[in-house]
Short mmCIF file of C-alpha atoms and ligand atoms in Angstrom, two decimals:
data_model
loop_
_atom_site.label_atom_id
_atom_site.label_comp_id
_atom_site.label_asym_id
_atom_site.label_seq_id
_atom_site.Cartn_x
_atom_site.Cartn_y
_atom_site.Cartn_z
CA MET A 1 5.88 -26.19 6.61
CA LYS A 2 4.51 -23.01 7.31
CA LYS A 3 1.19 -21.98 5.95
CA SER A 4 0.28 -18.29 5.13
CA ILE A 5 -2.65 -16.56 3.64
CA VAL A 6 -2.20 -13.50 1.62
CA THR A 7 -5.15 -11.35 1.20
CA GLY A 8 -4.56 -9.09 -2.00
CA GLY A 9 -1.88 -11.22 -2.91
CA ALA A 10 -2.32 -10.25 -6.61
CA GLY A 11 -1.72 -6.91 -6.04
CA PHE A 12 1.49 -4.76 -6.16
CA ILE A 13 3.12 -5.52 -2.71
CA GLY A 14 0.68 -8.70 -2.22
CA SER A 15 2.58 -10.40 -5.29
CA HIS A 16 5.76 -9.54 -4.18
CA LEU A 17 5.06 -10.99 -0.42
CA VAL A 18 3.71 -14.18 -2.00
CA THR A 19 6.81 -14.97 -3.97
CA LYS A 20 9.00 -14.08 -1.09
CA LEU A 21 7.03 -16.39 1.32
CA LEU A 22 7.22 -19.18 -1.52
CA GLN A 23 11.20 -18.67 -1.73
CA LEU A 24 11.22 -19.03 2.25
CA GLY A 25 9.14 -22.67 1.74
CA HIS A 26 5.90 -21.81 2.95
CA SER A 27 2.55 -22.74 1.46
CA VAL A 28 0.66 -19.83 0.24
CA LEU A 29 -2.92 -19.22 -0.13
CA VAL A 30 -3.98 -16.01 -2.28
CA LEU A 31 -7.37 -14.62 -1.72
CA ASP A 32 -8.19 -11.76 -4.04
CA ASN A 33 -11.13 -10.43 -6.04
CA PHE A 34 -9.03 -9.15 -8.70
CA SER A 35 -10.41 -5.83 -8.81
CA ASN A 36 -6.95 -4.18 -8.68
CA GLY A 37 -4.87 -7.29 -8.53
CA ARG A 38 -3.78 -9.03 -11.91
CA ARG A 39 -3.22 -12.59 -12.31
CA GLU A 40 0.11 -11.59 -14.26
CA ASN A 41 1.57 -10.03 -11.20
CA LEU A 42 1.70 -13.79 -10.14
CA ALA A 43 2.92 -15.19 -13.34
CA SER A 44 6.49 -16.25 -12.38
CA VAL A 45 5.06 -18.23 -9.39
CA ILE A 46 1.83 -19.45 -10.70
CA SER A 47 3.01 -23.18 -11.45
CA ASN A 48 4.60 -23.42 -7.78
CA PRO A 49 2.89 -26.30 -6.16
CA ASN A 50 2.68 -24.73 -2.75
CA LEU A 51 0.71 -21.87 -4.07
CA LEU A 52 -3.14 -21.75 -4.19
CA VAL A 53 -5.18 -18.78 -5.74
CA LYS A 54 -8.78 -17.93 -4.99
CA ASN A 55 -10.98 -15.46 -6.38
CA VAL A 56 -13.14 -14.36 -3.47
CA ASP A 57 -14.84 -11.21 -2.27
CA LEU A 58 -13.65 -10.94 1.43
CA SER A 59 -16.51 -8.54 2.10
CA GLU A 60 -18.89 -11.38 1.91
CA PHE A 61 -18.32 -13.37 5.02
CA ASN A 62 -20.24 -16.56 3.78
CA ALA A 63 -17.92 -16.47 0.60
CA ILE A 64 -14.47 -17.28 2.91
CA GLU A 65 -13.62 -20.55 3.35
CA SER A 66 -12.40 -21.45 6.80
CA PHE A 67 -8.58 -20.40 7.55
CA ASP A 68 -8.16 -23.80 9.61
CA GLY A 69 -4.64 -25.26 9.42
CA TYR A 70 -3.13 -21.93 8.52
CA ASP A 71 -0.16 -20.18 10.83
CA ASN A 72 -0.17 -16.66 9.34
CA VAL A 73 -2.41 -14.10 7.70
CA PHE A 74 -1.29 -10.90 5.70
CA HIS A 75 -4.22 -8.79 5.03
CA LEU A 76 -3.12 -6.42 2.17
CA ALA A 77 -6.85 -6.70 0.29
CA ALA A 78 -8.26 -3.26 -0.12
CA LEU A 79 -9.17 -0.44 -2.51
CA ALA A 80 -6.65 2.47 -2.85
CA ASP A 81 -6.80 5.99 -4.39
CA ILE A 82 -8.16 8.98 -3.43
CA VAL A 83 -10.65 10.18 -5.76
CA PRO A 84 -12.83 6.97 -6.28
CA SER A 85 -12.88 6.77 -2.28
CA ILE A 86 -14.50 10.58 -2.29
CA GLN A 87 -17.09 9.13 -4.90
CA ARG A 88 -17.82 5.90 -3.52
CA PRO A 89 -17.13 5.81 0.02
CA LEU A 90 -19.41 2.91 0.79
CA GLU A 91 -17.52 0.57 -1.63
CA TYR A 92 -14.30 1.50 0.15
CA HIS A 93 -16.12 1.09 3.52
CA LYS A 94 -17.08 -2.40 2.53
CA SER A 95 -13.69 -3.27 1.05
CA ASN A 96 -11.27 -1.92 3.79
CA VAL A 97 -13.56 -2.22 6.91
CA ASP A 98 -16.20 -4.85 6.27
CA ALA A 99 -13.78 -6.88 4.63
CA THR A 100 -11.10 -6.57 7.27
CA VAL A 101 -13.52 -7.46 10.06
CA ASN A 102 -14.75 -10.73 8.25
CA VAL A 103 -10.90 -11.67 7.77
CA LEU A 104 -10.32 -10.90 11.50
CA ILE A 105 -13.23 -13.04 12.41
CA LYS A 106 -12.04 -15.98 10.23
CA SER A 107 -8.61 -15.53 11.89
CA VAL A 108 -9.99 -15.88 15.31
CA GLU A 109 -11.83 -18.80 14.38
CA ALA A 110 -8.79 -20.54 12.98
CA LYS A 111 -6.41 -19.56 15.97
CA ILE A 112 -4.16 -18.06 13.50
CA LYS A 113 -0.71 -17.10 15.09
CA LYS A 114 0.09 -14.05 13.46
CA PHE A 115 -2.18 -11.48 11.84
CA VAL A 116 -0.36 -8.72 9.85
CA TYR A 117 -2.08 -5.91 8.42
CA ALA A 118 -1.27 -3.39 5.74
CA ALA A 119 -1.99 -0.09 7.21
CA SER A 120 -1.50 3.21 5.65
CA SER A 121 0.57 6.49 6.81
CA SER A 122 -2.31 8.47 5.28
CA CYS A 123 -3.82 8.01 8.81
CA TYR A 124 -1.83 10.86 9.78
CA GLY A 125 -2.98 13.32 7.11
CA ILE A 126 -1.07 16.46 7.23
CA SER A 127 1.33 15.94 10.39
CA SER A 128 2.58 18.59 12.69
CA SER A 129 5.02 16.39 14.35
CA VAL A 130 7.59 15.64 11.41
CA PRO A 131 9.63 12.76 11.41
CA THR A 132 6.05 11.18 12.50
CA ASN A 133 6.31 8.61 15.08
CA GLU A 134 3.21 6.23 15.95
CA LEU A 135 1.98 8.31 18.84
CA SER A 136 1.32 11.33 16.77
CA MET A 137 -2.14 12.49 16.30
CA THR A 138 -4.05 10.76 13.28
CA ASP A 139 -6.11 13.02 10.99
CA PRO A 140 -7.48 11.15 7.94
CA GLN A 141 -8.16 13.55 5.17
CA TYR A 142 -10.30 11.46 2.72
CA PRO A 143 -12.50 8.17 2.92
CA TYR A 144 -9.49 5.96 1.55
CA ALA A 145 -7.43 7.17 4.45
CA LEU A 146 -10.38 6.89 6.88
CA THR A 147 -11.43 3.30 6.04
CA LYS A 148 -8.00 2.11 6.28
CA TYR A 149 -7.39 3.68 9.75
CA ILE A 150 -10.89 2.31 10.74
CA GLY A 151 -9.59 -1.28 9.50
CA GLU A 152 -6.52 -0.50 11.83
CA GLN A 153 -8.83 0.04 14.66
CA CYS A 154 -10.61 -3.21 14.15
CA VAL A 155 -7.18 -5.09 14.00
CA LEU A 156 -6.10 -3.68 17.38
CA HIS A 157 -9.76 -3.99 18.86
CA TRP A 158 -9.77 -7.81 17.66
CA GLU A 159 -6.17 -8.03 19.56
CA LYS A 160 -7.50 -6.83 22.72
CA ILE A 161 -10.89 -8.61 22.80
CA TYR A 162 -10.44 -11.80 21.29
CA LYS A 163 -6.51 -12.11 21.73
CA LEU A 164 -5.72 -12.38 18.06
CA PRO A 165 -2.01 -11.78 17.84
CA THR A 166 -1.80 -8.81 15.59
CA VAL A 167 0.89 -6.50 13.95
CA SER A 168 -0.22 -3.30 12.15
CA LEU A 169 2.62 -1.85 9.71
CA ARG A 170 1.61 1.60 8.63
CA LEU A 171 3.16 1.82 5.09
CA PHE A 172 4.66 5.24 3.67
CA ASN A 173 5.00 5.74 -0.01
CA VAL A 174 5.81 2.12 -1.26
CA PHE A 175 7.39 2.06 -4.64
CA GLY A 176 8.65 -0.85 -6.95
CA PRO A 177 7.95 -3.09 -10.09
CA ARG A 178 4.21 -3.65 -10.52
CA SER A 179 3.22 -0.69 -8.69
CA ARG A 180 -0.48 -0.28 -9.01
CA THR A 181 -2.00 1.22 -12.63
CA ASN A 182 -5.72 0.44 -13.02
CA GLY A 183 -6.85 3.41 -15.07
CA THR A 184 -7.52 5.34 -12.00
CA TYR A 185 -5.49 8.50 -11.36
CA GLY A 186 -3.03 7.79 -8.62
CA ALA A 187 0.33 6.82 -7.15
CA VAL A 188 2.82 9.08 -8.81
CA PHE A 189 5.06 6.40 -10.12
CA GLY A 190 2.75 4.77 -12.27
CA VAL A 191 1.95 8.21 -13.69
CA PHE A 192 5.40 9.21 -14.40
CA LEU A 193 6.62 6.00 -15.71
CA ALA A 194 3.79 5.73 -18.12
CA GLN A 195 4.40 9.42 -19.25
CA LYS A 196 8.23 8.31 -19.57
CA LEU A 197 7.57 5.79 -21.88
CA ALA A 198 5.10 7.92 -23.83
CA GLN A 199 8.01 10.55 -23.84
CA LYS A 200 5.46 12.95 -22.42
CA PRO A 201 6.05 15.41 -19.74
CA TYR A 202 5.89 14.46 -16.04
CA THR A 203 2.96 16.21 -14.60
CA VAL A 204 4.37 17.65 -11.30
CA VAL A 205 2.28 18.95 -8.79
CA GLY A 206 3.14 22.29 -7.27
CA ASP A 207 6.46 23.51 -7.25
CA GLY A 208 7.81 19.81 -6.90
CA ASN A 209 9.63 20.37 -3.66
CA GLN A 210 7.13 18.35 -1.66
CA LYS A 211 8.58 15.29 -0.33
CA ARG A 212 7.62 11.84 0.30
CA ASP A 213 8.76 9.11 2.33
CA PHE A 214 9.50 6.35 -0.17
CA ILE A 215 9.93 2.81 0.46
CA TYR A 216 11.21 0.36 -1.84
CA VAL A 217 8.86 -2.90 -2.07
CA SER A 218 11.60 -5.65 -1.07
CA ASP A 219 11.99 -3.77 2.14
CA VAL A 220 8.36 -3.69 2.96
CA VAL A 221 8.16 -7.44 2.32
CA GLU A 222 10.88 -8.01 4.59
CA ALA A 223 8.84 -6.08 7.15
CA PHE A 224 5.50 -8.18 6.76
CA ILE A 225 8.16 -11.34 7.27
CA LYS A 226 9.60 -10.00 10.47
CA ALA A 227 6.58 -9.07 11.89
CA SER A 228 5.10 -12.51 11.24
CA GLN A 229 7.95 -13.98 13.00
CA SER A 230 8.16 -11.63 15.84
CA ASN A 231 6.56 -12.32 19.31
CA LEU A 232 4.80 -8.62 19.12
CA SER A 233 1.11 -8.07 19.34
CA GLY A 234 -0.90 -5.17 19.18
CA GLU A 235 1.63 -3.06 17.99
CA VAL A 236 1.19 -0.06 15.48
CA ILE A 237 4.70 -0.06 13.52
CA ASN A 238 5.91 2.77 10.73
CA ILE A 239 7.51 1.43 7.73
CA GLY A 240 9.06 3.92 5.73
CA SER A 241 12.51 4.95 4.68
CA GLY A 242 13.09 7.88 7.18
CA LYS A 243 14.71 9.49 3.98
CA PRO A 244 11.93 11.89 2.56
CA LYS A 245 12.82 12.49 -1.41
CA SER A 246 11.46 15.34 -3.57
CA ILE A 247 9.31 14.92 -6.59
CA ASN A 248 11.82 17.14 -8.50
CA ASN A 249 14.74 14.39 -7.34
CA LEU A 250 12.36 11.90 -8.88
CA VAL A 251 12.39 13.66 -11.80
CA GLU A 252 15.94 14.24 -11.98
CA LEU A 253 16.51 10.32 -11.58
CA LEU A 254 13.79 9.51 -14.29
CA GLN A 255 15.11 12.37 -16.77
CA GLY A 256 12.51 14.20 -18.84
CA ASP A 257 10.55 17.49 -19.51
CA VAL A 258 8.34 18.50 -16.70
CA GLU A 259 4.52 20.19 -16.92
CA TYR A 260 3.43 21.96 -13.59
CA ILE A 261 -0.18 21.25 -12.32
CA PRO A 262 -1.89 22.73 -9.52
CA LYS A 263 -1.32 21.72 -5.97
CA ARG A 264 -4.12 19.61 -4.40
CA PRO A 265 -6.18 20.03 -1.02
CA GLY A 266 -5.38 17.77 1.53
CA GLU A 267 -1.83 17.04 0.53
CA PRO A 268 0.95 17.23 3.03
CA ASP A 269 4.02 18.97 1.85
CA ILE A 270 6.07 16.35 3.51
CA THR A 271 5.89 12.53 4.74
CA HIS A 272 8.50 11.52 6.90
CA ALA A 273 8.46 8.16 8.95
CA ASP A 274 10.18 8.19 12.22
CA ILE A 275 11.32 4.23 12.10
CA LEU A 276 12.89 4.17 15.24
CA LYS A 277 10.16 1.44 16.37
CA SER A 278 10.54 -0.80 13.39
CA ASN A 279 14.51 -0.94 13.88
CA GLN A 280 14.14 -1.66 17.60
CA LEU A 281 10.83 -4.07 17.58
CA LEU A 282 11.67 -5.88 14.21
CA ASN A 283 15.35 -5.24 13.79
CA TRP A 284 14.43 -3.97 10.53
CA THR A 285 16.39 -1.39 8.59
CA PRO A 286 15.58 -0.27 4.72
CA GLN A 287 18.26 -1.96 2.29
CA VAL A 288 17.32 -0.33 -0.97
CA SER A 289 18.43 3.20 -1.56
CA PHE A 290 15.86 5.39 -3.56
CA GLU A 291 18.48 5.74 -6.55
CA ASP A 292 18.59 2.03 -6.71
CA GLY A 293 14.71 1.66 -6.54
CA VAL A 294 13.96 3.98 -8.95
CA LYS A 295 16.87 2.52 -11.48
CA SER A 296 15.01 -1.07 -10.86
CA MET A 297 12.06 0.66 -11.79
CA ILE A 298 13.11 1.91 -15.14
CA GLU A 299 14.55 -1.52 -16.00
CA HIS A 300 10.84 -2.80 -15.50
CA ILE A 301 9.35 0.26 -17.29
CA ASP A 302 7.50 -2.17 -19.95
CA TYR A 303 4.83 -2.89 -17.20
CA TRP A 304 3.33 0.29 -17.82
CA LYS A 305 3.15 0.05 -21.50
CA THR A 306 -0.67 -0.37 -21.13
CA ALA A 307 -1.20 2.12 -18.48
CA THR A 308 -3.20 5.69 -18.92
CA VAL A 309 -0.89 8.26 -20.19
CA TRP A 310 -1.85 11.32 -17.95
CA ASP A 311 -1.83 14.90 -19.31
CA SER A 312 -2.49 18.18 -17.24
CA GLU A 313 -6.29 18.36 -18.82
CA GLN A 314 -7.23 14.86 -18.30
CA ILE A 315 -5.80 15.31 -14.43
CA LYS A 316 -7.91 18.35 -14.10
CA THR A 317 -11.11 16.35 -15.13
CA ALA A 318 -9.77 13.22 -13.11
CA THR A 319 -9.43 15.32 -9.77
CA LYS A 320 -12.46 17.73 -10.15
CA ASP A 321 -14.06 15.73 -7.05
CA TRP A 322 -10.76 16.20 -4.93
CA PHE A 323 -10.65 19.84 -5.49
CA PHE A 324 -14.43 20.11 -5.05
CA TYR A 325 -14.60 18.31 -1.64
CA LEU A 326 -11.73 18.92 0.11
CA HIS A 327 -10.31 22.47 0.66
N1 LIG B 1 2.61 13.92 -7.40
C1 LIG B 1 3.09 14.54 -8.67
N2 LIG B 1 2.45 14.46 -10.04
C2 LIG B 1 1.59 13.42 -10.14
C3 LIG B 1 0.85 12.74 -9.09
C4 LIG B 1 1.61 12.80 -7.91
O1 LIG B 1 3.69 15.39 -8.68
O2 LIG B 1 1.01 13.55 -11.38
C5 LIG B 1 3.35 13.92 -6.41
C6 LIG B 1 2.38 14.56 -5.40
O3 LIG B 1 2.28 15.88 -5.27
C7 LIG B 1 3.01 13.96 -4.16
C8 LIG B 1 3.75 12.64 -4.39
O4 LIG B 1 3.81 12.77 -6.18
O5 LIG B 1 3.86 14.73 -3.52
C9 LIG B 1 3.24 11.29 -4.09
O6 LIG B 1 1.77 11.04 -4.75
P1 LIG B 1 1.08 9.77 -4.68
O7 LIG B 1 -0.13 10.37 -4.93
O8 LIG B 1 1.68 8.93 -5.36
O9 LIG B 1 1.14 9.60 -2.85
P2 LIG B 1 0.75 10.47 -1.62
O10 LIG B 1 0.39 11.93 -2.03
O11 LIG B 1 -0.76 10.04 -1.36
O12 LIG B 1 1.48 10.56 -0.69
#
């Protein structure tokens, strides 16, 4: 039986990955400090005897038990969101950089066979090369993006120096059931689905023509599994749909009224993953269309019942530091 560790396994992507690994017959250890992760995210698998969940702060090296006996480490634990990363950069450094180094050291000690890192496409910033491939210039625009990128650099460094077999997946805009909603103003799906439930207008940024490379969570999980089963090491690989969709397109699928809010500094007009490398090295291609993915989120809309319902005024207050610091 394969044994896998999933850090951040109670989070949005992590909980989907844990479910899939259990289906594949893995024994799974979840390490999560529940800062964003939720126990409910693991409700459907919590009674599985092959699952062990531990509450641990990965930024405290001495708090982490030995990884001995495990085959794979999937490192997804991180703090997300732009505004709090601007307000509390040290916390982001601890969670996204220090914790990553700690998990890397533990992985080397235990001779982990494959370390897969959840990197962020935000490292590309406002890219001038679209579609964006893995050799494109990196230019993080805010501390969240920077800390995830430094985390990735650490992962690659540990591969080079300590020969830890690693793959870093640069995730584009991942969406799907259980996408994060923690009271912080953030990812568009959480904002819009809570607005839909409350029958309030969608707060569309700019003219809504900006496009994002949305990728459905089950496809992302498949990429993690394939990366862990591959013989690759030291590779950085984009994981996106390769088919950017506009926010107006999303609104059409969700249906409802719209309220326009100002364009935010540091935001690209388009993100577009070049996914040739993932096709070739991982033999991975996205399976779920944007339309089907949105449909499945609407089916799970009750998850956002307790989420904050944002309006333009609240967003203005919540993004004050964003407008102040980024130009
Ligand atoms: N967006 C929007 N209204 C919101 C929040 C986001 O129109 O209330 C848009 C935003 O302009 C961007 C897209 O949704 O084009 C995705 O935003 P998100 O913050 O989820 O991801 P990121 O901008 O980091 O790619």
